[in-house]
Amino acid sequence: MADEHMSKKVEDMIKAKGLAISPDRIADVVKQVMATMQGGPGDSSGGSASPKGGLDARKDYPLANKRPDLVQSASGLKLEDITLDKVVDGNLTFDDIKIKPETLEYQAQIAESAGRPRLAANLRRAAELTRIPDERVLEIYNALRPYRSTKQELLDLAGELESKYEASVCAALVREAAEVYEGRDRLRK
Amino acid sequence: MSKRQKRFQVLSERPVNKDGFIKEWVEVGLVAMDSPYDPKPGIKIENGKVVELDGKPRQEFDMIDTWIADHCIDTKVAAEAMAIDSVEYARMLVDINVPRSRIVQMSVGMTPAKIVDVLKRMNMVELMMAMQKLRARRTPSIQAHVTNLKDTPALLAADAAEGAFRGFTELETPVGVGRYAPMNALSILVGSQIGRPGVLTQCAVEEALELTMGMRGLTAYAETVSVYGTEQVFVDGDDTPWSKAFLASAYASRGVKMRFTSGTGSEVQMGYAERKSMLYLEIRCVMLTKGAGVQGLQNGSISCIGVPGAVPSGIRAVLAENVATVLMDMEVASGNDQTFTHSPIRNTARMLMQFLPGTDFIFSGFSAVPNYDNMFAGSTHDTDDYDDYLVLQRDFQIDGGLRPVSEEDVIAVRNKAARALQEVFEELRLPPITDEEVEAVTYAHGSKDVPDRNVPEDLRAIDEFMKRGGNGLDVVRALAKHGFSDVAGAVLNMLKQKVSGDYLQTSAIFDDDFVVLSAVNDPNDYQGPGTGYRLEGERWEMLKNIPQAISPEDV
């Protein structure tokens, strides 16, 4: 199961990254993903234990200063390429200053390495949501509010998150909500 | 009484006797830290799953119990943590020989009732000691409210600039008129970066609009994401732990910092406290926030401060809830943000509880405008208290986050902010800011000193800006085009922080060079005298030199 999950994650990352990918880069990504497989949300490593191969809070943070090589915007620009001149000349769009899912994964690793697995889990849900347009994100939020959705609507939403956006962690959250809302009578009648 | 004793007569007219006080009334939850209906601490775990929480079996869990059991409590350390005697753990909180890391590792194995059982054994000084030792970021800081009665944009920009210049690291604006929100957000964004590059801004409005502004780069962080300690109040607030956790991830997915907000007294105020103590219900909020993976929480009663303020030990409960937040290893924006008393003595005493130990944000926030302009219903301290605050920092050698400034410098930054916004408005086709307005806001005490604007015109224009997809980059372009390239660079830098995501980590603020300072690279290392944050060196030289002080050479 871990393998299946991992290859899916790698695929996602490759898709999001666009065209040019060296074999080295893929090996790198696989290594990072492997690292994230260890230690789920229940893990409380306290102190400074860092998952093998993942980023280290003490060495790699802040990314902008210590690991700018890892940071790109959603459109693939490096931080140093996001300049005032480009903005003024109209050569930058808002997509050029959006966060990339890989960056959220790196920040999740930093959070884990600093002993904050729950924050890491939140950042990994966030990485999935980068693939969903603003309007749809707002609609999903509204659908999760009390009395807005039937159980089936929530289950369909979870299905959409998985199939359309490859957002399996968020889908699990929505399925969990469907169960709990049913038990507590918070579904739309 | 036919004949009054004169001392009593004087006392009866003192400000403190205009305050409301009430005896404990458990049935409606008017009890600070210790209700006979608070559950007894306890946990049962089967196959790694919590099956009983504080005496309640899983089949009776409400939504909040379920969320805490499944997302917050670390079942691997729960047995060990729950076995620690509450007095023993309370002592660990104030023991300089027990490292912070050990304490936060155990806290996530505890239940809400256990945390209450620990905190209720601590007195004020012990709670302050715990705060000093446990807050996440080493360097304390402060947030401000920037708002005015008329939603005048140039005044917002000038006040944001002055606030940033004086040392606030986060600025929060609300709205008088709801539809003004994006214009207010834009105004303090521009102003803040003139006062000091790197200051974070937010606009407190309804959840969906707040998220939209964050997504568009008009704000840098969010805070008005309220959570509550009973299910009925949560649902009345039109949310669930699942919707709020999703919202938290939505913010992070756009690279926007956020924290939740909660506070003692909200459940009483909304009529469903379930006879529990205010602190018990608030600990549920803290643990729920922790479970959602949110980096921080604004608490300390906040807008409900009148409720704990009216009952015995209520202000102690307010400090205890701040401590609970840092005990869960989260950033705390610790309140002190709403008027709750007529008594200046009481007002300052309440503030010292966070000021003395230092918190991630001592105020959330201090009113960077006169209180009559504060659309959050007034804060505990405002612009007229700046000098008192600076003197308190100097008296105690404590860094409360503000610094002495000169009148000339403040005039200069206020004026620059108003002029910059004037150009941005012109470029973005928003109704013009006149030279008369620029002059007025530069020298204003508050909105009473500035001309009125054509409100319907402003609202139409800002609606139009949002409809055509206006965003932070438009602001950068407008500033650069009109000769404010330094400000344009700072606003762009703020937008770039959403690309690297460094400020999504716990307790993040920025220095003047946009280097992030968070619990990751500036972790609190307090372990007694000689450790932790100390106000010394250059910073102490700056803070002690208030302009009013006479120097020996001048005598």
XYZ file of C-alpha atoms in Angstrom, chain B residues 8-515:
508
model
C -17.928 54.351 50.704
C -19.575 57.100 48.764
C -16.283 57.886 47.014
C -15.609 54.212 46.383
C -19.017 53.689 44.876
C -18.174 56.286 42.260
C -14.845 54.764 41.299
C -14.601 53.385 37.740
C -14.216 49.798 38.928
C -17.694 49.963 40.406
C -19.160 50.635 37.010
C -17.953 47.156 35.994
C -20.279 44.156 36.118
C -19.533 41.357 38.553
C -21.466 38.172 39.091
C -21.205 35.334 41.573
C -20.460 31.893 40.186
C -23.533 30.397 38.543
C -22.703 26.903 37.447
C -25.993 26.083 35.728
C -25.293 28.550 32.917
C -21.537 28.005 32.876
C -20.624 31.189 34.717
C -17.684 29.542 36.428
C -14.071 30.149 35.441
C -11.940 27.077 36.006
C -13.695 24.543 38.171
C -17.283 23.422 37.640
C -18.653 20.456 39.583
C -19.927 19.300 36.171
C -16.470 19.270 34.582
C -15.622 15.648 33.777
C -12.961 13.729 35.659
C -9.799 13.057 33.624
C -9.595 9.618 32.071
C -8.913 7.807 28.821
C -9.422 4.286 27.445
C -7.639 3.169 24.319
C -8.330 0.003 22.352
C -6.335 -0.937 19.245
C -4.818 2.517 19.057
C -8.227 4.205 19.140
C -9.665 6.317 21.948
C -12.839 4.519 23.091
C -13.503 6.584 26.192
C -12.601 10.220 26.817
C -12.923 11.839 30.250
C -15.493 9.259 31.314
C -17.589 9.449 28.131
C -17.792 6.321 25.915
C -17.223 6.774 22.167
C -20.866 6.153 21.253
C -21.769 9.288 23.239
C -19.029 11.477 21.720
C -20.126 14.782 20.240
C -18.280 16.157 17.195
C -15.657 17.897 19.290
C -14.894 14.795 21.380
C -14.537 12.785 18.177
C -12.217 15.325 16.605
C -10.006 15.560 19.695
C -9.901 11.789 20.161
C -9.051 11.059 16.531
C -6.891 14.023 15.548
C -5.293 15.532 18.624
C -4.556 12.913 21.247
C -1.378 10.943 20.676
C -2.467 7.469 21.737
C 1.141 6.301 21.898
C 1.990 8.573 24.825
C -1.504 8.840 26.358
C -1.060 6.076 28.944
C 2.205 7.540 30.194
C 0.930 11.136 30.116
C -2.343 10.423 31.896
C -0.471 8.518 34.600
C 1.545 11.610 35.572
C 0.081 13.135 38.707
C -1.492 16.519 37.863
C 0.439 18.353 40.590
C 3.641 16.745 39.387
C 2.989 17.867 35.792
C 2.044 21.378 36.950
C 5.403 21.512 38.712
C 7.156 20.378 35.530
C 5.623 23.385 33.786
C 7.449 25.765 36.105
C 10.581 23.662 36.655
C 13.512 25.168 34.746
C 15.199 21.763 34.787
C 12.476 20.083 32.749
C 12.947 21.000 29.081
C 10.061 22.406 27.065
C 10.366 19.558 24.555
C 9.593 16.957 27.223
C 6.512 18.884 28.344
C 4.973 19.362 24.894
C 5.592 15.715 24.083
C 3.422 14.683 27.030
C 0.701 17.330 26.679
C -0.681 15.736 23.500
C -1.235 12.517 25.416
C -3.604 14.241 27.813
C -7.361 14.773 27.720
C -9.106 18.150 28.094
C -10.142 17.400 31.685
C -6.559 16.435 32.533
C -5.193 19.718 31.187
C -7.772 21.641 33.268
C -6.815 19.565 36.291
C -3.193 20.633 35.787
C -3.818 24.330 35.116
C -6.237 24.878 37.981
C -3.451 23.993 40.404
C -1.298 26.918 39.247
C -1.405 30.465 40.591
C -0.866 33.598 38.500
C 2.903 33.750 38.902
C 3.246 30.059 38.114
C 1.100 30.493 35.027
C 3.297 33.411 33.937
C 6.383 31.299 34.525
C 4.858 28.547 32.397
C 4.134 31.077 29.649
C 7.689 32.391 29.744
C 9.038 28.867 29.454
C 6.554 27.346 27.032
C 5.712 29.968 24.420
C 6.808 28.727 21.009
C 8.862 31.626 19.656
C 11.803 32.936 21.658
C 11.239 36.565 20.659
C 7.996 38.064 21.981
C 5.921 40.289 19.712
C 2.763 42.351 19.386
C -0.157 42.795 16.985
C -2.284 45.884 16.349
C -5.781 46.773 15.199
C -5.899 49.322 12.380
C -9.424 50.561 11.768
C -11.560 53.681 11.650
C -15.185 54.677 11.908
C -15.402 55.856 8.304
C -13.233 53.158 6.680
C -11.185 56.039 5.239
C -8.499 54.316 3.145
C -5.748 56.949 3.401
C -6.159 57.060 7.176
C -5.940 53.257 7.328
C -2.737 53.388 5.291
C -1.237 56.106 7.500
C -2.184 54.273 10.693
C -0.812 51.003 9.327
C 2.430 52.763 8.432
C 2.774 54.325 11.868
C 1.876 51.053 13.588
C 4.425 49.089 11.568
C 7.005 51.802 12.207
C 6.410 51.632 15.962
C 7.059 47.891 16.014
C 3.850 45.890 15.544
C 4.660 42.789 13.483
C 1.053 41.986 12.566
C -1.750 44.401 11.688
C -5.422 43.481 11.630
C -8.200 45.523 10.059
C -11.922 44.920 10.295
C -14.626 46.884 8.494
C -17.308 49.345 9.411
C -19.187 48.585 6.209
C -18.732 44.949 5.083
C -18.187 45.643 1.389
C -15.222 47.897 2.189
C -13.143 44.830 3.164
C -10.890 44.543 0.087
C -10.234 48.298 0.101
C -9.284 48.192 3.780
C -7.039 45.192 3.159
C -5.339 46.967 0.274
C -4.867 50.156 2.299
C -3.126 48.500 5.237
C -1.069 46.306 2.910
C 0.446 49.409 1.295
C 0.745 51.343 4.564
C 2.342 48.502 6.519
C 5.199 48.048 4.051
C 6.006 51.760 4.270
C 6.168 51.702 8.067
C 8.367 48.621 8.079
C 8.827 46.055 5.323
C 7.904 42.567 6.509
C 4.888 43.402 8.665
C 2.021 40.943 8.149
C -1.527 42.169 7.483
C -4.983 40.631 7.689
C -8.604 41.664 7.201
C -11.084 40.168 9.634
C -14.351 39.407 7.873
C -16.600 36.458 7.065
C -14.660 33.210 6.381
C -15.201 32.913 2.629
C -14.371 36.554 1.818
C -11.360 36.455 4.130
C -10.052 33.411 2.272
C -10.655 35.062 -1.093
C -8.594 38.110 -0.104
C -5.785 35.838 1.088
C -5.885 33.935 -2.193
C -5.597 37.229 -4.101
C -2.584 38.371 -2.112
C -4.397 41.329 -0.545
C -3.724 39.914 2.927
C -0.774 37.964 4.306
C -2.467 35.997 7.055
C -5.847 35.179 8.599
C -7.081 34.902 12.133
C -10.854 35.230 12.210
C -11.487 31.505 12.008
C -13.551 30.906 15.128
C -13.918 27.637 16.965
C -16.060 26.838 20.009
C -16.062 24.387 22.891
C -19.563 22.942 22.632
C -21.075 21.337 19.548
C -24.230 23.447 19.598
C -22.325 26.720 19.619
C -19.969 25.426 16.931
C -22.909 24.570 14.691
C -24.628 27.872 15.479
C -21.386 29.458 14.262
C -22.148 27.623 10.978
C -19.145 25.313 11.052
C -17.863 21.957 12.257
C -14.346 20.825 13.187
C -14.157 19.228 9.723
C -15.136 22.370 7.818
C -12.701 24.429 9.872
C -9.865 21.928 9.385
C -10.536 22.012 5.647
C -10.460 25.801 5.736
C -7.101 25.674 7.523
C -5.670 23.540 4.729
C -7.235 25.832 2.129
C -5.280 28.782 3.520
C -2.028 26.828 3.580
C -2.670 25.661 0.002
C -2.426 29.302 -1.070
C 0.636 29.835 1.080
C -1.251 31.993 3.594
C -0.455 31.908 7.320
C -3.463 31.421 9.557
C -4.517 30.781 13.114
C -7.823 29.883 14.725
C -9.629 32.079 17.271
C -11.480 31.040 20.421
C -11.898 32.170 23.990
C -13.466 31.613 27.374
C -16.983 32.917 27.748
C -18.135 32.487 24.147
C -20.215 29.414 24.958
C -21.856 31.183 27.923
C -22.574 34.182 25.742
C -24.142 31.996 23.065
C -26.202 30.113 25.628
C -24.849 26.554 25.463
C -22.117 26.050 28.041
C -23.437 22.660 29.176
C -22.717 23.651 32.820
C -18.983 23.213 32.196
C -16.303 25.638 33.341
C -15.163 28.206 30.809
C -11.622 26.876 30.943
C -12.689 23.284 30.277
C -14.604 24.359 27.157
C -11.687 26.503 26.018
C -9.216 23.619 26.406
C -11.450 21.700 23.995
C -10.975 24.545 21.500
C -7.219 24.493 22.006
C -7.013 20.733 21.454
C -9.336 20.887 18.475
C -7.046 23.492 16.921
C -4.012 21.349 17.632
C -5.723 18.387 15.973
C -6.480 20.420 12.863
C -2.751 21.006 12.446
C -3.188 24.757 12.713
C 0.026 26.498 13.748
C -1.534 28.863 16.275
C -4.516 30.204 18.115
C -5.784 33.615 19.148
C -7.319 33.212 22.589
C -7.603 34.947 25.942
C -11.377 35.360 25.848
C -11.098 37.952 23.038
C -14.503 39.491 22.331
C -16.143 37.717 25.309
C -13.747 39.064 27.957
C -16.635 40.635 29.884
C -17.843 37.130 30.796
C -14.741 35.690 32.524
C -13.995 39.233 33.714
C -17.178 39.168 35.775
C -16.572 35.936 37.712
C -14.048 34.993 40.423
C -10.653 33.884 39.059
C -11.827 34.767 35.560
C -8.750 36.739 34.537
C -6.645 33.866 35.846
C -8.614 31.532 33.561
C -7.776 33.852 30.664
C -4.047 33.465 31.318
C -4.542 29.720 31.822
C -6.095 29.397 28.353
C -3.120 31.230 26.839
C -0.834 28.785 28.650
C -2.876 25.824 27.376
C -2.188 27.026 23.829
C 1.579 27.128 24.226
C 1.439 23.878 26.206
C 0.083 22.373 22.979
C 3.124 23.820 21.183
C 1.164 26.410 19.221
C 1.619 30.128 18.612
C -0.552 32.228 20.921
C -1.986 35.634 20.063
C -2.996 36.333 23.618
C -5.899 38.773 23.562
C -5.786 42.035 25.502
C -7.808 43.250 22.580
C -11.153 44.324 23.936
C -12.295 46.868 26.503
C -13.654 45.005 29.512
C -13.400 47.399 32.409
C -13.875 51.056 33.320
C -10.925 50.824 35.684
C -7.503 51.790 34.304
C -5.905 49.862 37.164
C -7.727 46.667 36.302
C -7.103 47.223 32.604
C -3.341 47.397 32.985
C -3.174 44.623 35.572
C -4.891 42.258 33.149
C -2.412 43.177 30.419
C 0.662 42.610 32.601
C -0.150 38.894 32.785
C 0.938 38.514 29.152
C 3.322 41.483 29.012
C 5.582 40.265 31.826
C 6.269 36.708 30.613
C 6.034 37.701 26.936
C 3.908 35.805 24.415
C 4.047 35.318 20.642
C 1.687 38.306 20.376
C 1.085 39.991 23.732
C -1.853 41.890 22.244
C -4.073 40.726 19.388
C -4.247 43.527 19.137
C -3.306 46.831 20.645
C -5.378 49.612 19.082
C -3.068 51.487 16.680
C -5.903 54.018 16.379
C -7.840 55.995 18.976
C -10.432 53.810 20.664
C -13.324 55.750 19.151
C -12.085 54.532 15.768
C -11.724 50.919 16.868
C -14.369 48.905 15.051
C -13.576 45.826 17.172
C -15.501 47.563 19.983
C -12.355 49.102 21.433
C -9.159 47.517 22.700
C -7.640 47.547 26.190
C -4.963 50.007 25.065
C -4.826 52.483 22.215
C -2.733 55.212 20.582
C -3.154 57.481 23.595
C -1.406 54.813 25.700
C 1.724 54.518 23.528
C 3.931 56.483 25.918
C 2.669 54.647 28.995
C 3.503 51.401 27.267
C 6.998 52.555 26.327
C 7.628 53.628 29.910
C 6.433 50.255 31.237
C 8.894 48.523 28.913
C 11.621 50.802 30.253
C 10.601 50.454 33.917
C 10.690 46.659 33.828
C 13.317 46.172 31.087
C 10.786 44.142 29.156
C 10.399 43.958 25.399
C 6.723 44.472 24.715
C 7.407 44.889 21.006
C 7.141 48.683 20.594
C 9.920 51.253 20.280
C 10.224 54.986 20.891
C 9.757 57.080 17.743
C 10.086 60.748 16.852
C 7.210 62.948 15.775
C 9.064 63.934 12.563
C 9.559 60.316 11.548
C 5.939 59.433 12.217
C 4.739 62.413 10.173
C 7.013 61.285 7.348
C 5.820 57.673 7.232
C 2.156 58.653 7.579
C 2.498 61.112 4.735
C 4.337 58.685 2.496
C 1.704 56.007 3.103
C -1.120 58.366 2.176
C 0.686 59.561 -0.967
C 1.539 56.037 -2.065
C -2.055 54.937 -1.638
C -3.197 58.012 -3.555
C -1.189 56.820 -6.562
C -2.332 53.215 -6.193
C -5.951 54.370 -6.183
C -5.422 56.382 -9.320
C -3.733 53.521 -11.132
C -6.350 50.969 -10.053
C -9.205 53.303 -11.070
C -10.476 53.639 -7.503
C -12.106 56.949 -6.436
C -9.340 59.545 -6.000
C -7.698 60.332 -2.679
C -7.434 64.130 -2.595
C -4.398 66.136 -1.500
C -6.580 67.491 1.274
C -7.117 63.924 2.543
C -3.385 63.193 2.382
C -2.636 66.273 4.458
C -5.436 65.520 6.939
C -4.508 61.896 7.608
C -0.824 62.789 7.978
C -1.573 64.975 10.992
C -4.796 63.325 12.228
C -5.455 61.918 15.663
C -8.338 59.940 14.214
C -11.194 59.909 11.738
C -12.770 62.992 13.347
C -9.955 64.960 11.725
C -10.405 63.718 8.167
C -12.931 64.588 5.435
C -15.775 62.227 4.545
C -15.636 60.087 1.427
C -18.309 59.198 -1.048
C -19.073 55.771 0.356
C -21.305 54.361 -2.423
C -18.657 55.358 -4.976
C -15.890 53.647 -2.991
C -17.950 50.487 -2.654
C -18.853 50.367 -6.338
C -15.209 50.792 -7.296
C -13.823 48.145 -4.960
C -16.541 45.671 -6.040
C -15.460 46.326 -9.602
C -11.782 45.785 -8.678
C -12.616 42.409 -7.160
C -14.814 41.446 -10.101
C -12.064 42.046 -12.595
C -9.769 39.795 -10.586
C -7.648 42.514 -8.987
C -4.830 41.125 -6.859
C -1.595 41.902 -5.034
C 0.447 42.142 -8.227
C -1.728 45.040 -9.444
C -0.745 46.883 -6.280
C 2.952 46.182 -6.862
C 2.722 47.423 -10.442
C 0.863 50.595 -9.463
C 3.413 51.468 -6.776
C 6.385 50.879 -9.045
C 4.877 52.887 -11.876
C 4.423 55.933 -9.657
C 7.868 56.142 -8.130
C 7.355 54.032 -5.030
C 9.602 51.194 -6.139
C 10.887 50.567 -2.588
C 7.323 50.000 -1.405
C 6.528 47.973 -4.534
C 9.535 45.797 -3.761
C 8.342 45.225 -0.194
C 4.798 44.313 -1.270
C 6.222 41.937 -3.870
C 8.460 40.426 -1.221
C 5.423 39.837 0.943
C 3.735 38.032 -1.956
C 6.866 35.932 -2.490
C 6.610 34.607 1.065
C 3.600 32.645 -0.131
C 5.834 30.864 -2.634
C 8.412 29.619 -0.136
C 5.881 28.929 2.612
C 8.395 29.453 5.410
C 5.912 31.508 7.371
C 3.438 28.622 7.479
C 5.537 27.194 10.311
C 4.604 27.875 13.929
C 4.764 31.475 15.258
C 6.199 33.092 12.142
C 6.917 36.809 11.748
C 9.403 38.628 9.510
C 12.296 40.940 10.201
C 12.996 44.037 8.051
C 14.832 41.905 5.492
C 11.965 39.439 5.176
C 13.889 36.730 7.000
